[in-house]
Coordinates of C-alpha atoms in Angstrom, one line a residue:
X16 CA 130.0 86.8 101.3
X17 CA 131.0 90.1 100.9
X18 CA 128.6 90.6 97.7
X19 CA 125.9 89.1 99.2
X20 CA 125.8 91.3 102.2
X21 CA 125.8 93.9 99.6
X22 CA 122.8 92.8 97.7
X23 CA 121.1 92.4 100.9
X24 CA 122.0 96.0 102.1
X25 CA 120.6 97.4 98.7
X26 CA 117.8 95.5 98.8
X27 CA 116.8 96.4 102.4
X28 CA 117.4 100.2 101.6
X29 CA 114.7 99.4 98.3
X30 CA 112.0 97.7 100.5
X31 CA 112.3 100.6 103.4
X32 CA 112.0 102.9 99.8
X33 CA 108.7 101.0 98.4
X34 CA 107.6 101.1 102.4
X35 CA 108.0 105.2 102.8
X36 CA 105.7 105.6 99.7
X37 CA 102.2 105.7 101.0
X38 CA 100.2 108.0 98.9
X39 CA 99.2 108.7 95.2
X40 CA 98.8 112.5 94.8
X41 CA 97.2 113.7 91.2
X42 CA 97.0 116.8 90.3
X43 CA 93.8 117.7 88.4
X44 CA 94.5 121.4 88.6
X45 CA 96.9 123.4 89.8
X46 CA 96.2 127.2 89.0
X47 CA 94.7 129.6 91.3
X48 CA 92.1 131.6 88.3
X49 CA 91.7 132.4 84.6
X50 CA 91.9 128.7 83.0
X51 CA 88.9 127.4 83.8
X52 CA 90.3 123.4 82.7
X53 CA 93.1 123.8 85.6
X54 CA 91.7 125.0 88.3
X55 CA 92.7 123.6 92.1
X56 CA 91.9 119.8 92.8
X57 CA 93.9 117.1 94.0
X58 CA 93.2 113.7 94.1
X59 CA 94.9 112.1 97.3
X60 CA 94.9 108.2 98.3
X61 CA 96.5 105.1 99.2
X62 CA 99.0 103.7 97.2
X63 CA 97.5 102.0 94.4
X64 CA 94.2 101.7 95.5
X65 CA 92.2 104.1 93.2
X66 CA 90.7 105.5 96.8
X67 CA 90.3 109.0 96.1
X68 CA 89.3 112.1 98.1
X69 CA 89.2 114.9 96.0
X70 CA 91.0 117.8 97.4
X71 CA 89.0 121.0 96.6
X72 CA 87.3 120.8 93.0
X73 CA 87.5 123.5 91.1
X74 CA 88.3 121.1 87.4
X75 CA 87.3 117.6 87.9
X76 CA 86.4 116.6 83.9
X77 CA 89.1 118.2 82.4
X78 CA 91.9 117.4 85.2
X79 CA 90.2 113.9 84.6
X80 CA 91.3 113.5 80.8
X81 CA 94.6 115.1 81.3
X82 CA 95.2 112.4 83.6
X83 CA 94.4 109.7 81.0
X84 CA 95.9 111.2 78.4
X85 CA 99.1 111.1 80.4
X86 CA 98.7 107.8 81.3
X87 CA 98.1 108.1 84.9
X88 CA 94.2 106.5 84.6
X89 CA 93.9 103.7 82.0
X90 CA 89.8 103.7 82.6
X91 CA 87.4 106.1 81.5
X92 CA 87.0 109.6 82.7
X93 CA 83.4 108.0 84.1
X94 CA 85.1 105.4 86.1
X95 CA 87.0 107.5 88.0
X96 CA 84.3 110.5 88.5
X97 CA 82.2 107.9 89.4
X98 CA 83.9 104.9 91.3
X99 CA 88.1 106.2 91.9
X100 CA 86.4 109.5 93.7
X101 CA 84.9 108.4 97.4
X102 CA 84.4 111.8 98.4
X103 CA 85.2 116.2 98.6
X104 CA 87.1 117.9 101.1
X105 CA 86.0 121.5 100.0
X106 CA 88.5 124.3 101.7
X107 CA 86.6 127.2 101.1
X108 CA 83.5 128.8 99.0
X109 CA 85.5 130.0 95.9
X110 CA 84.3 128.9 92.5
X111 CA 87.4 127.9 91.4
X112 CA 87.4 125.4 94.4
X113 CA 84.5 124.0 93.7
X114 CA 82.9 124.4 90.3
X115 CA 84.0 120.8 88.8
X116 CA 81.7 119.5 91.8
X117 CA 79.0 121.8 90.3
X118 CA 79.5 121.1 86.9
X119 CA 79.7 117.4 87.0
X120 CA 77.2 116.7 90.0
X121 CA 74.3 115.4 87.5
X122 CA 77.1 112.5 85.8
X123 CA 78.3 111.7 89.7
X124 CA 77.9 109.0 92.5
X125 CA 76.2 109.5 95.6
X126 CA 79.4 110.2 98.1
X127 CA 80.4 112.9 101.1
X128 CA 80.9 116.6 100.4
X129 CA 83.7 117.4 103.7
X130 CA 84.2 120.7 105.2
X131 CA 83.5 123.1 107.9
X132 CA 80.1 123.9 108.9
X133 CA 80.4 127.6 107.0
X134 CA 81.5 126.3 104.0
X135 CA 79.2 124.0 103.6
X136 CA 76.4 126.7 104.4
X137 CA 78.2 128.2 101.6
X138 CA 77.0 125.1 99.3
X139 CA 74.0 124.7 101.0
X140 CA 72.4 128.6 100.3
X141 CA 74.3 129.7 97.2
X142 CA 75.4 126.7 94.8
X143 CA 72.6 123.8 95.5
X144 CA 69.7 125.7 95.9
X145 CA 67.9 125.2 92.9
X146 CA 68.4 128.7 91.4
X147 CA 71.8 128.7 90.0
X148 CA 72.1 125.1 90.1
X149 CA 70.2 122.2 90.8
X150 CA 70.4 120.8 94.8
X151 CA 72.1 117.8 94.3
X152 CA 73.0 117.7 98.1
X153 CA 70.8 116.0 101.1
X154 CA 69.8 119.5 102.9
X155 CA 68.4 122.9 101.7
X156 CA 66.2 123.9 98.9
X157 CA 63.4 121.3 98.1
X158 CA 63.5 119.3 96.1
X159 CA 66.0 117.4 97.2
X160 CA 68.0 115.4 95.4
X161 CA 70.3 113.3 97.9
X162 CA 73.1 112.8 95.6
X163 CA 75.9 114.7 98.1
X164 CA 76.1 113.8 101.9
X165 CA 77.2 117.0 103.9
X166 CA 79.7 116.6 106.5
X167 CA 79.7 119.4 108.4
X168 CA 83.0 119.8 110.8
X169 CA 84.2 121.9 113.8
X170 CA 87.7 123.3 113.4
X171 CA 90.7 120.6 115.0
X172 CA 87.4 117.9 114.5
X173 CA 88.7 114.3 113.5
X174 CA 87.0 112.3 111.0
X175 CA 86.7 109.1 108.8
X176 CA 86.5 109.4 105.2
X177 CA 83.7 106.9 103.9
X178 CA 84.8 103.9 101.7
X179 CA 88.5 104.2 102.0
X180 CA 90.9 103.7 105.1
X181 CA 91.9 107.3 104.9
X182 CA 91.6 109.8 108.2
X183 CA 91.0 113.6 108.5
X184 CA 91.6 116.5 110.8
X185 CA 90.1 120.0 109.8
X186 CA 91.5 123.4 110.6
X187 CA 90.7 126.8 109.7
X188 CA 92.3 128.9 107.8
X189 CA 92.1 132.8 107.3
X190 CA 91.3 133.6 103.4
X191 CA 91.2 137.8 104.0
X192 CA 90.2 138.4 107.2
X193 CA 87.2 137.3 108.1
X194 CA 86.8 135.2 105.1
X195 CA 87.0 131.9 106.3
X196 CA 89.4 128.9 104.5
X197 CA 90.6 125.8 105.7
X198 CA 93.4 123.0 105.4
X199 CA 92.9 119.0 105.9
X200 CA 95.3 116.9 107.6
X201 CA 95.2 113.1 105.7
X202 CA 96.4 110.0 107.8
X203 CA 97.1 106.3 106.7
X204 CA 99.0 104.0 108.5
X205 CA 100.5 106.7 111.0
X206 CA 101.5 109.0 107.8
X207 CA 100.2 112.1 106.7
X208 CA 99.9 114.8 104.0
X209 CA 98.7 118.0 104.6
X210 CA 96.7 120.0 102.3
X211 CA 96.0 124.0 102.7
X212 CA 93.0 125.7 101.0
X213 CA 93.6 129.7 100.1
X214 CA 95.4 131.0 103.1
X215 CA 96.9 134.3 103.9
X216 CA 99.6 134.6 106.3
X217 CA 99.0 135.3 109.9
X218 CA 101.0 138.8 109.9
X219 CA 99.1 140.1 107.6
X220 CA 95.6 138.6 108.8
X221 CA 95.6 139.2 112.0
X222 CA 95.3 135.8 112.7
X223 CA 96.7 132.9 114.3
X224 CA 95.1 130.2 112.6
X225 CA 98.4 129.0 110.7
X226 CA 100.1 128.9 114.1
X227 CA 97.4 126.6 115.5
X228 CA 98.0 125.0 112.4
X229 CA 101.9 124.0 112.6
X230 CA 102.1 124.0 115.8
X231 CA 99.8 121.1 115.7
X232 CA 101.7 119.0 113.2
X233 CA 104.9 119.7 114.9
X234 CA 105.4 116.5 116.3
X235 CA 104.3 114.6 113.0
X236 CA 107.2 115.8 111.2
X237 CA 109.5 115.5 114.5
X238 CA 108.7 111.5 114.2
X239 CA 108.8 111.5 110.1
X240 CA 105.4 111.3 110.0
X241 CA 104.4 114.2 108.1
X242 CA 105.2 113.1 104.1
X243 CA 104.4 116.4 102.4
X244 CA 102.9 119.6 102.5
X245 CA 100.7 121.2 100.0
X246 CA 100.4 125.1 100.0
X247 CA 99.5 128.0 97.9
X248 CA 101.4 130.7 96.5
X249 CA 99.8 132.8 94.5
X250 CA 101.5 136.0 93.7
X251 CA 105.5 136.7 93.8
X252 CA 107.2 138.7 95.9
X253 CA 106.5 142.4 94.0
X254 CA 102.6 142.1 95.2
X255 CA 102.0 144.6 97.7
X256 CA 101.0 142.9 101.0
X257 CA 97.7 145.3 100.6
X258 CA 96.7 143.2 97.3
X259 CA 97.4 140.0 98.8
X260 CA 93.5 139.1 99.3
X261 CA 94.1 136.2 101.5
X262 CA 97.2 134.5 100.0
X263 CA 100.9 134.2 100.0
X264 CA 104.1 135.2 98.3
X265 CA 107.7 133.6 98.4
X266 CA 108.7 135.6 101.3
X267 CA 105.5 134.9 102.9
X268 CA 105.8 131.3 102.8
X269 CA 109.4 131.0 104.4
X270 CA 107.6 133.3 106.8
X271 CA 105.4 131.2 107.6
X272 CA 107.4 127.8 107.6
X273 CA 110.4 129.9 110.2
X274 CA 107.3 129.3 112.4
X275 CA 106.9 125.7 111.9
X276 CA 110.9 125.3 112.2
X277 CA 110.6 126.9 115.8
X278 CA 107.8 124.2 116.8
X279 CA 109.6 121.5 114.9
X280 CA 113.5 122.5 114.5
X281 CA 115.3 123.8 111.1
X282 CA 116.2 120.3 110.9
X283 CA 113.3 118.6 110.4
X284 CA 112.3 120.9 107.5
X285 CA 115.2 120.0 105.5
X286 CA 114.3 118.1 102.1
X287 CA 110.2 118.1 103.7
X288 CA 108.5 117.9 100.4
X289 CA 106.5 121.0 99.6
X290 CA 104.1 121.1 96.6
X291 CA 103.3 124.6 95.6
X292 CA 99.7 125.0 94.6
X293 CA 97.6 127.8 93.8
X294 CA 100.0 129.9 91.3
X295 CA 97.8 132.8 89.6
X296 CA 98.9 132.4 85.9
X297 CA 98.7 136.1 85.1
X298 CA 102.0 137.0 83.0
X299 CA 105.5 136.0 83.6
X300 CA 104.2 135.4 87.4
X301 CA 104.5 131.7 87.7
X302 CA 108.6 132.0 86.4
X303 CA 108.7 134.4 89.0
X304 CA 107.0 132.7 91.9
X305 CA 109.2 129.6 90.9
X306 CA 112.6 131.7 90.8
X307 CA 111.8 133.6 93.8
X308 CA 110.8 130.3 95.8
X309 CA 114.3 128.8 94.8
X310 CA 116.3 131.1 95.2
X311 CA 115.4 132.1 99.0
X312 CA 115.0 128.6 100.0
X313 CA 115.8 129.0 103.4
X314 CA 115.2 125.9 104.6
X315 CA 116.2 123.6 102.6
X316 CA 113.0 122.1 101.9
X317 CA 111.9 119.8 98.6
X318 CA 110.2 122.3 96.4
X319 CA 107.8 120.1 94.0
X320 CA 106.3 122.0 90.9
X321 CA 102.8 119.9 90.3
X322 CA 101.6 119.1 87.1
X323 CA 97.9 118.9 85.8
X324 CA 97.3 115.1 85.3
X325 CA 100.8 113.7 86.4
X326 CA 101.2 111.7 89.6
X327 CA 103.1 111.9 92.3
X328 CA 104.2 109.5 94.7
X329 CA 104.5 110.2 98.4

């Protein structure tokens, strides 16, 4: 009796595991400049679905075939550009967001490009226009090609992402004041992931956009709703905070999460799965950013190194 109890604690404790995991994150570039094959974009979606929105898209091809070569796709490159990918949440108008869209838009399927209203002006007058590019998109320069839908969003605006069960919420984001970024909030089945774009911290932008920001997902990780966070950290701790252009360091991210701790308690932070995203490979600066980030782990919190074309389970 007593072993059979046993088996049937363990094998509660494995089903309430297999339950918690809700998401497939892969990475299909995780660098903030200078290798133009790694560049930020993050596939997000259900469980084992092959549902994908494409978080930012700076490499899409190349992220793409690092995947398969891993292992992580066992289709073609073309089946998942064309049919695994349902849409693009673009954060901001940096090429190195966005330039796998760009480059790979004539090979594509007709889907949403996501985002708010300035950023996709951003698309709209400067990428498909028909002078540097082609305009894929369904707005702007004629002619038009009506491959991409725009989505244009308000700031705390909720929405549905077309062809998979996933949910958004938008918020802005200061990228050097007044450059304008953004972050995406992901729901499925009451669970969420949140994703930042380029961000500064609000000290040093004048800004109070990431407060709005964690104060508003608060309660998500109070209930153990909240599954992970992804955000940038671009230089280490030596930049000066007059070279930051609109990004953060170690110091600056604990900064920045002692805020979300006050909304949420020091508690709830503790083993909170962080994915750091965004490192500027310039050096020894991603050792650095790594060592400094571990070392002054104030709160405890799950610090997860991404790797271009490995999966992660959330």
């Amino acid at each position: 009796m007593k072993s059979y109890s046993s088996v049937f604690f363990i094998f509660i404790l494995s089903f309430s595991f297999i339950q918690a995991q809700n998401f497939d994150l892969i990475p299909l570039g995780i660098y903030g400049g200078r290798d133009e094959s790694n560049l930020s974009a993050y596939l997000l979606g259900e469980k084992d679905k092959n549902e994908f929105i494409s978080l930012d898209a700076g490499s899409l091809h190349a992220g793409i075939d690092k995947a398969i070569m891993k292992g992580t796709f066992k289709v073609s490159s073309d089946t998942v550009l064309k049919k695994y990918i349902k849409g693009y949440f673009i954060s901001h108008g940096h090429l190195d967001h966005l330039d796998g869209l760009i480059i790979n838009s004539p090979e594509d399927n007709p889907k949403n490009i996501y985002g708010l209203s300035p950023v996709i002006d951003i698309l709209k007058n400067f990428y498909f226009t028909n002078g540097p590019w082609i305009n894929f998109a369904n707005e702007g320069n004629p002619p038009i090609l009506n491959k991409y839908k725009y989505i244009s969003l308000n700031p705390l605006e909720k929405f549905k992402i077309e062809n998979t069960h996933l949910q958004g919420q938008i918020f802005q984001l200061s990228h050097g004041n007044p450059y304008i970024g953004s972050a995406v909030l992901i729901n499925s089945d009451q669970k969420s992931i949140l994703y930042l774009g380029d961000t500064g911290a609000d000290r040093i932008e004048k800004s109070n956009q990431l407060d709005i920001l964690w104060k508003s997902i608060s309660p998500l990780l109070i209930q153990h709703r909240l599954l992970a966070i992804l955000i940038e950290v671009s230089f280490p701790n030596s930049q000066p905070e007059t070279s930051l252009f609109g990004h953060l360091t170690p110091a600056l991210l604990q900064e920045e999460l002692g805020k979300l701790a006050t909304y949420a308690g020091k508690d709830h932070l503790k083993n909170l799965p962080v994915i750091i995203t965004h490192l500027k490979p310039s050096g020894n600066n991603i050792d650095t950013i790594k060592k400094e980030l571990q070392e002054n782990n104030v709160y405890g919190i799950k610090l997860i190194f991404p790797v271009q074309g490995e999966k992660i389970v959330l």
